[in-house]
mmCIF file of C-alpha atoms (C1' of nucleotides) in Angstrom:
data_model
loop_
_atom_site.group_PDB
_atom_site.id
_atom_site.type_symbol
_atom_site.label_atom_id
_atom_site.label_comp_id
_atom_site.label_asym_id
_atom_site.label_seq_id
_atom_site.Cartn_x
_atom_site.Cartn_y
_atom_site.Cartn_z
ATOM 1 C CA UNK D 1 131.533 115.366 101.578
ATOM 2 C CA UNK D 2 129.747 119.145 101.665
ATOM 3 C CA UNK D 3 127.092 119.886 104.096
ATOM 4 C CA UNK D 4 123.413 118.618 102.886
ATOM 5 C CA UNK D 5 121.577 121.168 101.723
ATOM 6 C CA UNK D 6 118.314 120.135 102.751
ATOM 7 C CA UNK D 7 115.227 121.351 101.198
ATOM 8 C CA UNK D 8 113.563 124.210 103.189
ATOM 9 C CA UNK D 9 109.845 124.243 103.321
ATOM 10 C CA UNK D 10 108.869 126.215 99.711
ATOM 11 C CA UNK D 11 111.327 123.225 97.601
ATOM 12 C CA UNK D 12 109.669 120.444 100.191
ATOM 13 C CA UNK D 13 106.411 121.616 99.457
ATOM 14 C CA UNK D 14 106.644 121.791 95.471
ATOM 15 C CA UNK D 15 108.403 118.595 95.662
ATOM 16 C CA UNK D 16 105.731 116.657 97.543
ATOM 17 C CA UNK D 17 102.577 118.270 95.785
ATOM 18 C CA UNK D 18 104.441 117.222 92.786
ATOM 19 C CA UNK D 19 105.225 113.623 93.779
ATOM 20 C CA UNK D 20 101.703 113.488 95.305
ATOM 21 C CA UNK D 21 99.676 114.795 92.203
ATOM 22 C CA UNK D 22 101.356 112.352 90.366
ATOM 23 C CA UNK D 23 100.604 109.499 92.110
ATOM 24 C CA UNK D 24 96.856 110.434 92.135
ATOM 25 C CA UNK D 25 96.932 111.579 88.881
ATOM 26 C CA UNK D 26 98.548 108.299 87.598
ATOM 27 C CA UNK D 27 95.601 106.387 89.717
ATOM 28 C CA UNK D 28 92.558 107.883 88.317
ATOM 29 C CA UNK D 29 94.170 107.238 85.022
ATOM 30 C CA UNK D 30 94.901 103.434 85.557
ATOM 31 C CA UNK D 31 91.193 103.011 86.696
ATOM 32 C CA UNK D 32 89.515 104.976 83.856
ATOM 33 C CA UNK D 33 91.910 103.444 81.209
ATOM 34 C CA UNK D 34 90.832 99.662 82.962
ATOM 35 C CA UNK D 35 86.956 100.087 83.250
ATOM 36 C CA UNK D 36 86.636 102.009 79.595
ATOM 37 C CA UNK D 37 89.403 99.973 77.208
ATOM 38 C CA UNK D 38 90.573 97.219 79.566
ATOM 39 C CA UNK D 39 94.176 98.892 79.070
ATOM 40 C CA UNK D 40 97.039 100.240 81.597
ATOM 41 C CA UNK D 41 98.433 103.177 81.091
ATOM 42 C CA UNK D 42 101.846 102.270 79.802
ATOM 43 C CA UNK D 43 99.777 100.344 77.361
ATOM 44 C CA UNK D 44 97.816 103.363 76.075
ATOM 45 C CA UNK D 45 101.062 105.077 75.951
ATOM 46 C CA UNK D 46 102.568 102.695 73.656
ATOM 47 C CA UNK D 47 99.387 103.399 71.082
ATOM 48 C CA UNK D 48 99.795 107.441 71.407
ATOM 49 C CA UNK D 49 103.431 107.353 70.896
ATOM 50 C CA UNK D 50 103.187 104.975 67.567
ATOM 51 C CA UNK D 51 100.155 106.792 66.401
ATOM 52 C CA UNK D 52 101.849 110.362 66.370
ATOM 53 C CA UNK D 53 104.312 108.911 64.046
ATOM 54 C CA UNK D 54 103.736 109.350 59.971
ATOM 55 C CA UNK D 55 104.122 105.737 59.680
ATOM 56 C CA UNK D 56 102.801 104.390 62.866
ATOM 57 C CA UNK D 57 105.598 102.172 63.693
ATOM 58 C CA UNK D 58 108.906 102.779 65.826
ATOM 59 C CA UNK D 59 111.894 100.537 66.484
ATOM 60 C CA UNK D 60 111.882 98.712 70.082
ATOM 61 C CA UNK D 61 114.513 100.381 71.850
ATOM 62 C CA UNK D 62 113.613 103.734 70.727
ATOM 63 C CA UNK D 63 110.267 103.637 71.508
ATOM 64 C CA UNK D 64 111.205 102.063 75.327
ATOM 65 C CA UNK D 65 113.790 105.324 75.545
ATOM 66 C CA UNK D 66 110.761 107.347 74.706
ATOM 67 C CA UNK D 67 108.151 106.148 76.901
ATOM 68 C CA UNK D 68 110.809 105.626 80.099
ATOM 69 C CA UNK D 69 109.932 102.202 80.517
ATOM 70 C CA UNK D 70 113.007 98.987 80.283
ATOM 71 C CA UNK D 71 112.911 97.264 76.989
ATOM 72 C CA UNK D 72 111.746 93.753 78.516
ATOM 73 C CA UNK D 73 109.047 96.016 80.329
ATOM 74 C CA UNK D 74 108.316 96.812 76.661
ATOM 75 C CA UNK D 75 108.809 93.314 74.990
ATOM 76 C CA UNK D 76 105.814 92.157 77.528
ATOM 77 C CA UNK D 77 103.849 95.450 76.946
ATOM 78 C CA UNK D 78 103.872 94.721 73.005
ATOM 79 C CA UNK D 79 103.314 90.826 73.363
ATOM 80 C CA UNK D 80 99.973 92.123 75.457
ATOM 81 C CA UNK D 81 99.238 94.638 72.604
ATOM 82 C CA UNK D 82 99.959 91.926 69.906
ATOM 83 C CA UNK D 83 97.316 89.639 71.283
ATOM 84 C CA UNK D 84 94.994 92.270 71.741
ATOM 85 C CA UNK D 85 95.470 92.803 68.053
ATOM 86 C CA UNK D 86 96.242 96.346 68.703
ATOM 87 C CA UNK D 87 100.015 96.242 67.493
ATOM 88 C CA UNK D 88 101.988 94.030 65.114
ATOM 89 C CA UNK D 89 105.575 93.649 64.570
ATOM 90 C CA UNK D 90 107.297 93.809 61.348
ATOM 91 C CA UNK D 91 111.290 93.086 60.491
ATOM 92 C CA UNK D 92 113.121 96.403 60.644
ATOM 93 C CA UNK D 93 114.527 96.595 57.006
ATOM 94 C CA UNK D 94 118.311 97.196 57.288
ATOM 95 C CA UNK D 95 118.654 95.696 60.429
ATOM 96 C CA UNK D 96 118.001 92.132 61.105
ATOM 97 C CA UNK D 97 118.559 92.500 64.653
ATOM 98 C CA UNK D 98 115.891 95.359 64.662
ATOM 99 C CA UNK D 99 112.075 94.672 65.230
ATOM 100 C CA UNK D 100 109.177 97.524 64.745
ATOM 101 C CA UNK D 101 106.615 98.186 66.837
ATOM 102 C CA UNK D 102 103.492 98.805 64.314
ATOM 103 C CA UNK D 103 100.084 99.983 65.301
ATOM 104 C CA UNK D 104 97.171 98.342 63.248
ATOM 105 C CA UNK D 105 94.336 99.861 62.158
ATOM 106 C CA UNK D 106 92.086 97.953 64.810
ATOM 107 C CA UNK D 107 94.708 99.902 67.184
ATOM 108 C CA UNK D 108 93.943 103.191 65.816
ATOM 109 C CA UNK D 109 90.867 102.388 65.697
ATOM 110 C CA UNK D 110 90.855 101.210 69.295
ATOM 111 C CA UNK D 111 93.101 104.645 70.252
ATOM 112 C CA UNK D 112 90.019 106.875 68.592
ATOM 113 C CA UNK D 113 87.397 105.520 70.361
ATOM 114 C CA UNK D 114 88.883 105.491 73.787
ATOM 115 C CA UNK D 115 91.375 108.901 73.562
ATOM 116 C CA UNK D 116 88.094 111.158 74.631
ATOM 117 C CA UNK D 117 87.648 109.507 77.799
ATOM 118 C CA UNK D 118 91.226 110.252 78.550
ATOM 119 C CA UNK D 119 91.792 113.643 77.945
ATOM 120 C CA UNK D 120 88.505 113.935 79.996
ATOM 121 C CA UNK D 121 90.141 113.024 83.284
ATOM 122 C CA UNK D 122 93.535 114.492 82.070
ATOM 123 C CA UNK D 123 91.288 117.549 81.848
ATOM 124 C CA UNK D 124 88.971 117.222 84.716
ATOM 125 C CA UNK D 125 92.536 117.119 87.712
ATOM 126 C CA UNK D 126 94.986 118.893 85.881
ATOM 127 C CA UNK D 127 94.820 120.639 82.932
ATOM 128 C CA UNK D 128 91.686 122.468 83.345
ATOM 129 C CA UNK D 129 92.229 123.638 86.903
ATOM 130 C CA UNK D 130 95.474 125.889 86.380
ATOM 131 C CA UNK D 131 95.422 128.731 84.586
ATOM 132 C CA UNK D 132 97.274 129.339 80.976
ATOM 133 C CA UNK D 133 100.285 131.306 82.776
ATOM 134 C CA UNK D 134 100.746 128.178 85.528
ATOM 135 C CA UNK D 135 100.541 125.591 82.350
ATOM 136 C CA UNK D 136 103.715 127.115 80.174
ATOM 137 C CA UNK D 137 105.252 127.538 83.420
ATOM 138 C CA UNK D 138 104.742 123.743 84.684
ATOM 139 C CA UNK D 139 105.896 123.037 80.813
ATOM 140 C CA UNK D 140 108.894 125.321 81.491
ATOM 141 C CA UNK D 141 110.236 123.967 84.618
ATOM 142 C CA UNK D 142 109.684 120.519 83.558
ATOM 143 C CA UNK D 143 111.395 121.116 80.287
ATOM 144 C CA UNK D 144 114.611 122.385 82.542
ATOM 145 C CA UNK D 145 113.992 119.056 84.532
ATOM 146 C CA UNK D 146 114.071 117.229 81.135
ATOM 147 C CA UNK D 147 117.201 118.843 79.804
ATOM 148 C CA UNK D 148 119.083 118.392 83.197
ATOM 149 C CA UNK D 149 118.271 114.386 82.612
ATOM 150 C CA UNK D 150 118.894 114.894 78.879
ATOM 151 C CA UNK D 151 122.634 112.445 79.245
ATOM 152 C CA UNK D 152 123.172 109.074 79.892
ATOM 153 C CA UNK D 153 119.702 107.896 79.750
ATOM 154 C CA UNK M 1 78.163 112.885 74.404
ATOM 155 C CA UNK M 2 79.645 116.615 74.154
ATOM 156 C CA UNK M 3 81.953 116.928 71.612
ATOM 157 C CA UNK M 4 85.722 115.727 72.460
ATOM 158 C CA UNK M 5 87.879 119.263 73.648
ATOM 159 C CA UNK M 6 91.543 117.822 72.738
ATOM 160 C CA UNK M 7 94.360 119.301 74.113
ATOM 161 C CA UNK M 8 95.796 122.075 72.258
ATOM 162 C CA UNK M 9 99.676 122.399 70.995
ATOM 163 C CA UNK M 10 100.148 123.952 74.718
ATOM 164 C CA UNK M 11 98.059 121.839 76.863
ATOM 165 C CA UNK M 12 99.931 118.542 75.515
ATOM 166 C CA UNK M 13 103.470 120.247 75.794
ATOM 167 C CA UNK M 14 102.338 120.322 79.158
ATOM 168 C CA UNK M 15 101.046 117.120 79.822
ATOM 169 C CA UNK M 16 103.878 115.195 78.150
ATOM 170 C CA UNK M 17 106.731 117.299 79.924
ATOM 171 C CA UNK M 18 105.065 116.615 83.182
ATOM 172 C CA UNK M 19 104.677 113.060 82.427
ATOM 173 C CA UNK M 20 108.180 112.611 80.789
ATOM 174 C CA UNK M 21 109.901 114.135 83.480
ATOM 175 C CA UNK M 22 108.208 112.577 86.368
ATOM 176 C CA UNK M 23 109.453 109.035 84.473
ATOM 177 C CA UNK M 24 113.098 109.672 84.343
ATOM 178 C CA UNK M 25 112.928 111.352 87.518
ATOM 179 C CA UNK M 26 111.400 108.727 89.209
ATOM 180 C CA UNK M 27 114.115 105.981 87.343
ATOM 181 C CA UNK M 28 116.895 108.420 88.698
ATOM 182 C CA UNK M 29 116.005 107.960 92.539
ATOM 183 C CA UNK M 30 115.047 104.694 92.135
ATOM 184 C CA UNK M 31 118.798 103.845 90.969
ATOM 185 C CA UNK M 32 120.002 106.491 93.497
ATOM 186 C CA UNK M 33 118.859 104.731 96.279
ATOM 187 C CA UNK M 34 118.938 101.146 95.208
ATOM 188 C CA UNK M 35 122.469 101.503 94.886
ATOM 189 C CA UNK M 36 123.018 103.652 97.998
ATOM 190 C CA UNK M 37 120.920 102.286 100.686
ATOM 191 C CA UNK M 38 119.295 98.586 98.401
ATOM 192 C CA UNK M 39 115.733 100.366 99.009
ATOM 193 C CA UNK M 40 113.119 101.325 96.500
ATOM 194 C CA UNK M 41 111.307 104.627 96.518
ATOM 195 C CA UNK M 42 108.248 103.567 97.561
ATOM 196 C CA UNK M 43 110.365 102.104 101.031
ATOM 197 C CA UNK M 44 112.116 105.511 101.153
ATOM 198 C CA UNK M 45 108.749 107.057 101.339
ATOM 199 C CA UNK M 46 107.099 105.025 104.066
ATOM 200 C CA UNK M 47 110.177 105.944 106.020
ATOM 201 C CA UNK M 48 110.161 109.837 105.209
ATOM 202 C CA UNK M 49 106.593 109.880 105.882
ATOM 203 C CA UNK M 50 106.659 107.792 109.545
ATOM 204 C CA UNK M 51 110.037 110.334 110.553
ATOM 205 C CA UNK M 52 107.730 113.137 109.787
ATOM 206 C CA UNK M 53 105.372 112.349 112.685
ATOM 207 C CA UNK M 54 105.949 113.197 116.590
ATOM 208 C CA UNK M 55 105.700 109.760 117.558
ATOM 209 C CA UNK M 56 107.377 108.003 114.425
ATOM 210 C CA UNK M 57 104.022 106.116 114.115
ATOM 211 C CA UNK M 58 100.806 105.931 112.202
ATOM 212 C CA UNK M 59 97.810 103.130 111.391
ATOM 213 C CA UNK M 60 98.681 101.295 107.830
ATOM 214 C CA UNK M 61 95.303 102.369 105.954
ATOM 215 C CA UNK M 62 96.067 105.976 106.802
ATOM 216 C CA UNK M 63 100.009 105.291 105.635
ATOM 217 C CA UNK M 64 98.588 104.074 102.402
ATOM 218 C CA UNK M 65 96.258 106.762 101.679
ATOM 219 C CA UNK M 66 98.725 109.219 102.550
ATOM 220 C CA UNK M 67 101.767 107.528 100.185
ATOM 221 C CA UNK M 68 98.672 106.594 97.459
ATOM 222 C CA UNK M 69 99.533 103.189 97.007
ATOM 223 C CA UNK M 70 97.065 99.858 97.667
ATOM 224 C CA UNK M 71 96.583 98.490 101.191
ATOM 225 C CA UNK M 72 98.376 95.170 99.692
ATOM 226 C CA UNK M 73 101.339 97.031 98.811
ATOM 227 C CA UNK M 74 101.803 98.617 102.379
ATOM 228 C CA UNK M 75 101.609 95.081 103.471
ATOM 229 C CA UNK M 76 104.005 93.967 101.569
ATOM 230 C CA UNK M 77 106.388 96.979 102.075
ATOM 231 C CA UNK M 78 106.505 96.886 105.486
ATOM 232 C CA UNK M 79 106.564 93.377 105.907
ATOM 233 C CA UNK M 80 110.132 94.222 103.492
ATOM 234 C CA UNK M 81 111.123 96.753 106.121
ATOM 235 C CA UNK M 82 109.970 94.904 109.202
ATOM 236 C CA UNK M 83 112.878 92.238 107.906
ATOM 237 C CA UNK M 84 115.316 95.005 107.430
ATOM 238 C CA UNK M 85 114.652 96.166 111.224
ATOM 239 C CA UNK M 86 113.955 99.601 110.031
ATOM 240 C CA UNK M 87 110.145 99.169 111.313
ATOM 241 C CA UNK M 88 108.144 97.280 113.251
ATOM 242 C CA UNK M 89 104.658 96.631 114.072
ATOM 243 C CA UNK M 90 102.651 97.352 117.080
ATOM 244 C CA UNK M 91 98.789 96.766 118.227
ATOM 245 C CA UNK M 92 96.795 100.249 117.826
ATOM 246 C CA UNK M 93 95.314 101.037 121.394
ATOM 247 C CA UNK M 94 92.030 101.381 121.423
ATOM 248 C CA UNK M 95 91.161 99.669 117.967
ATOM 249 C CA UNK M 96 91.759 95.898 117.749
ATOM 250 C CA UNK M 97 91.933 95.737 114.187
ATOM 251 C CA UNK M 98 94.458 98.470 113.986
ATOM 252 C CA UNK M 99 98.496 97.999 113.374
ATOM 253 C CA UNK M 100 100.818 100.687 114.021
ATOM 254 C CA UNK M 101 103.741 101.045 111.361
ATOM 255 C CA UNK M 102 106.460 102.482 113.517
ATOM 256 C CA UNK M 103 109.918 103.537 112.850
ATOM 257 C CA UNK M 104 112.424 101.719 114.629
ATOM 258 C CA UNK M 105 115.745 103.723 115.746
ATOM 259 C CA UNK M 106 117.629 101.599 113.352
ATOM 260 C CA UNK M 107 114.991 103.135 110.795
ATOM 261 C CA UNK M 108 115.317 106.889 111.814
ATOM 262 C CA UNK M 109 119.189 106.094 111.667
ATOM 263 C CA UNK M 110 119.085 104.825 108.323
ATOM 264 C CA UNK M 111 117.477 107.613 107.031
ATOM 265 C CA UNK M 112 119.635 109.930 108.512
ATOM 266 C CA UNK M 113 122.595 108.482 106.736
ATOM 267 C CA UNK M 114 120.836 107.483 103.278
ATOM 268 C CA UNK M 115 118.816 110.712 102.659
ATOM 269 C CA UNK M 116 121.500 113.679 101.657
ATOM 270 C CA UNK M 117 122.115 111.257 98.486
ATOM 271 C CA UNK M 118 118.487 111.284 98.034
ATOM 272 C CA UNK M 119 117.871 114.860 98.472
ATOM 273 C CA UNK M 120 121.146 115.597 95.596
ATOM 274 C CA UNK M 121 119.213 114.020 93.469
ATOM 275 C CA UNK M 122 116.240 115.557 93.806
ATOM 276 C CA UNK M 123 117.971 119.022 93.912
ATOM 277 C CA UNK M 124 120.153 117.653 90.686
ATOM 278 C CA UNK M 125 117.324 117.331 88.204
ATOM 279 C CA UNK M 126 114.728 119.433 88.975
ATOM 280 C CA UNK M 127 115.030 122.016 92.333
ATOM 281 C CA UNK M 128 118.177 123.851 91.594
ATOM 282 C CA UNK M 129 117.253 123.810 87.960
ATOM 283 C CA UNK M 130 113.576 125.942 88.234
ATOM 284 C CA UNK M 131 113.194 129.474 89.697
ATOM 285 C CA UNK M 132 112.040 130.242 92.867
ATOM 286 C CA UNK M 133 109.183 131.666 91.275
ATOM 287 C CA UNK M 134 108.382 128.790 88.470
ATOM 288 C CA UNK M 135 108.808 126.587 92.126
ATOM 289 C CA UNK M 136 106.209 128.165 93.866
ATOM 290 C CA UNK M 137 103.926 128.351 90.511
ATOM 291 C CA UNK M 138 104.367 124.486 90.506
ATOM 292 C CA UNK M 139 103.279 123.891 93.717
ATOM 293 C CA UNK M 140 99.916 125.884 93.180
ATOM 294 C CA UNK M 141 99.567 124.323 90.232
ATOM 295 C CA UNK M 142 99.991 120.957 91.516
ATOM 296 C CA UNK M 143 98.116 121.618 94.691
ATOM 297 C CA UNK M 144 95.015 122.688 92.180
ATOM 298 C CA UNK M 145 95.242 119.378 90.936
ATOM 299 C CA UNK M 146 95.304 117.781 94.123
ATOM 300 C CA UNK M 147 92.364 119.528 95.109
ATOM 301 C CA UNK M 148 90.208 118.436 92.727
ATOM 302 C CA UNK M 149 91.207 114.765 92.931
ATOM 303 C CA UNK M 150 90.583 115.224 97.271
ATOM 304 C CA UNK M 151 87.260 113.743 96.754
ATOM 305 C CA UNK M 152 86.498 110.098 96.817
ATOM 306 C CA UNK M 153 90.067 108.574 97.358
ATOM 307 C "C1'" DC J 1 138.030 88.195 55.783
ATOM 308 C "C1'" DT J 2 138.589 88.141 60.936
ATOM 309 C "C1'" DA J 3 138.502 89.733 65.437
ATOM 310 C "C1'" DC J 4 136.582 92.927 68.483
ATOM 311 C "C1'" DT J 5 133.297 95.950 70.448
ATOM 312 C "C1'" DG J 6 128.625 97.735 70.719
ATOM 313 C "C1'" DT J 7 123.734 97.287 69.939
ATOM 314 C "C1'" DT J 8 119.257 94.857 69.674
ATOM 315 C "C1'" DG J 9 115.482 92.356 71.397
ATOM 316 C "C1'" DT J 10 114.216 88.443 74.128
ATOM 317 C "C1'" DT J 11 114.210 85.397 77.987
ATOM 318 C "C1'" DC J 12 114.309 84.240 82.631
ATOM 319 C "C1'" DA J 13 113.963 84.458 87.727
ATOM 320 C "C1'" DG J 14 112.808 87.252 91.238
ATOM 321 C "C1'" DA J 15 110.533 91.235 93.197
ATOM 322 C "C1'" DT J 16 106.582 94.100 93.406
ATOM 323 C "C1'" DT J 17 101.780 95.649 92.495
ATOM 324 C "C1'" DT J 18 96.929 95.102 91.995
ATOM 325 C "C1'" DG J 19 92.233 93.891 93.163
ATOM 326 C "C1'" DA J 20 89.171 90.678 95.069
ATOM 327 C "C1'" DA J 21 88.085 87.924 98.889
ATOM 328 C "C1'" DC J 22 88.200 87.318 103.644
ATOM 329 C "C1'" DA J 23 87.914 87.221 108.880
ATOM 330 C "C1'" DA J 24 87.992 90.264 112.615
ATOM 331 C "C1'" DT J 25 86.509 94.261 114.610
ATOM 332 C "C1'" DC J 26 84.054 98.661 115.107
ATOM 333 C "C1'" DC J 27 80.032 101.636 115.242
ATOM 334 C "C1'" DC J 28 75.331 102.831 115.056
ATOM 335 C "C1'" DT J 29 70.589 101.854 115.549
ATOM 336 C "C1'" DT J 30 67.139 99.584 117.730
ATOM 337 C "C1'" DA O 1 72.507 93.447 123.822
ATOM 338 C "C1'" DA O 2 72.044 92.356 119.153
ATOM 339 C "C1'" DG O 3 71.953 92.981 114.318
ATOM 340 C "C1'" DG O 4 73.631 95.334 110.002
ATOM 341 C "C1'" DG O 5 76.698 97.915 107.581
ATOM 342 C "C1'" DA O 6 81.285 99.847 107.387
ATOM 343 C "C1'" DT O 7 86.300 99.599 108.219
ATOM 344 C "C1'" DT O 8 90.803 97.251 108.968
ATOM 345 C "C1'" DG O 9 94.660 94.607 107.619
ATOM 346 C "C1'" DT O 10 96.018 90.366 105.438
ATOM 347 C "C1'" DT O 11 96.110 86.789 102.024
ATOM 348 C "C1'" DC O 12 96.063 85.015 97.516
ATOM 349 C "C1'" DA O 13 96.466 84.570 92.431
ATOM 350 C "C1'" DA O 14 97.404 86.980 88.558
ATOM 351 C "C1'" DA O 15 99.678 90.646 86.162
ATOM 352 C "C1'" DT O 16 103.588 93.489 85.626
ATOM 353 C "C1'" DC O 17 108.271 95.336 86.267
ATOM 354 C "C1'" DT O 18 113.269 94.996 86.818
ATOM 355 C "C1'" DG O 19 117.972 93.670 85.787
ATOM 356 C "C1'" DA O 20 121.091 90.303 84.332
ATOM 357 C "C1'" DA O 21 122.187 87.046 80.939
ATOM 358 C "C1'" DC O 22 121.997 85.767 76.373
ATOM 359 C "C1'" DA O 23 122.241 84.965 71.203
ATOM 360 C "C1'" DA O 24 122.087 87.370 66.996
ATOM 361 C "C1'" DC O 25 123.551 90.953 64.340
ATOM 362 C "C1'" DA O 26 126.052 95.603 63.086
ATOM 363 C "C1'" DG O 27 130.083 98.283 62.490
ATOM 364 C "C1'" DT O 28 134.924 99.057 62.631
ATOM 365 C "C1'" DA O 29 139.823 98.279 62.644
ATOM 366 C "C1'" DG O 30 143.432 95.392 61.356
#
DNA sequence: CTACTGTTGTTCAGATTTGAACAATCCCTT
DNA sequence: AAGGGATTGTTCAAATCTGAACAACAGTAG
């Protein structure tokens, strides 16, 4: 057992403002995404993930590995979707065990119309209050972050 | 209705990597301390944040504010912790309504012993892996953020 | 073809979170 | 002192998340 190398206060700071910003961040989000679409955020997540692919449709697993969520997180997340009529799922051909996660038009549709509101607040507390040098640095270090996380799930 | 400003190719590398590595982060100390010390993050925080004070003590709205999660959850949280003997409750002199989360010696203890493992982690996957420069870039950047969500809750 | 091992998606029970409702208390104004 | 509006912490039902267990299927070696 080495000695604990605590954090001193420049790592303690970054790693609070970080944990904090989220957490507010992640807040205003929830309560624009309720009161404007009726949807949570892993929900939303769910339709920007499947609508950046060419065919708008991703296997289960993969798309739970994706989004960092557990796949019977996702099972429930999809049956909400389904309902909603915002996703549909289809037999993954080649693989009976497979199921795919398909957004419908109504949920591109749904994604269009609500997206702007979004970005607004993604805009309004992050993105548009740091500069262009602090963005593709944030992107940097978190990409390191990423890559140290990159095995075993 | 101005016109939508989307994020540019930059702007959403940004976004996502922040958001993507917050996720597995957050799934990494969560199994980090689970398995070390059977408490989730949100437990390890209310017990970080109590520590941090002179007297080990603070009211439960101002606790929840300052950890960003509902007054419920606090409830519930330190009712969870209360059982574990790590805190207790106390009347808040000079404000009947007022309870005092405070940590018990059995709490301070356990954080003592359970918090190197956390700290590895958090050192692991994202402070030994960024520059001392990209760490203090992060924390203005983050702090920017946090500014402009100070208003309002 | 058969056995074996790994993967897939779902189900289930239990834990946790949320937001609204609520009673108790505080504070300010009159 | 008394009313009116705000704050405090809890409760409750509903929604969501987690992890383990499971059945079905895939892929490989024999």
């Amino acid at each position: 057992m080495t000695e604990t190398r605590w954090l001193d206060a420049v790592e303690m700071a970054a790693w609070h403002a970080f944990l904090f910003a989220y957490h507010r961040l992640e807040k205003r989000i929830e309560e624009q995404l309720k009161a404007d679409a009726g949807l949570t955020h892993p929900q939303y997540e769910i339709l920007v993930k499947l609508s950046s692919l060419p065919d708008h449709q991703m296997r289960m697993t993969e798309l739970a590995r994706g989004l960092v969520i557990s796949k019977s997180a996702l099972t429930y997340q999809i049956g909400q979707l389904e309902k909603a009529g915002l996703v549909r799922r289809t037999d993954c051909p080649g693989d009976d065990r497979g199921v795919l996660a398909v957004l419908t038009d109504e949920g591109m549709e749904c994604l269009r119309r609500i997206a702007p509101a979004h970005v607004e607040v993604v805009r309004k507390y992050l993105i548009d209050r740091i500069t262009r040098d602090e963005l593709i640095t944030l992107t940097r270090a978190m990409g390191k972050a990423n890559q140290a996380m990159q095995a075993t799930g």
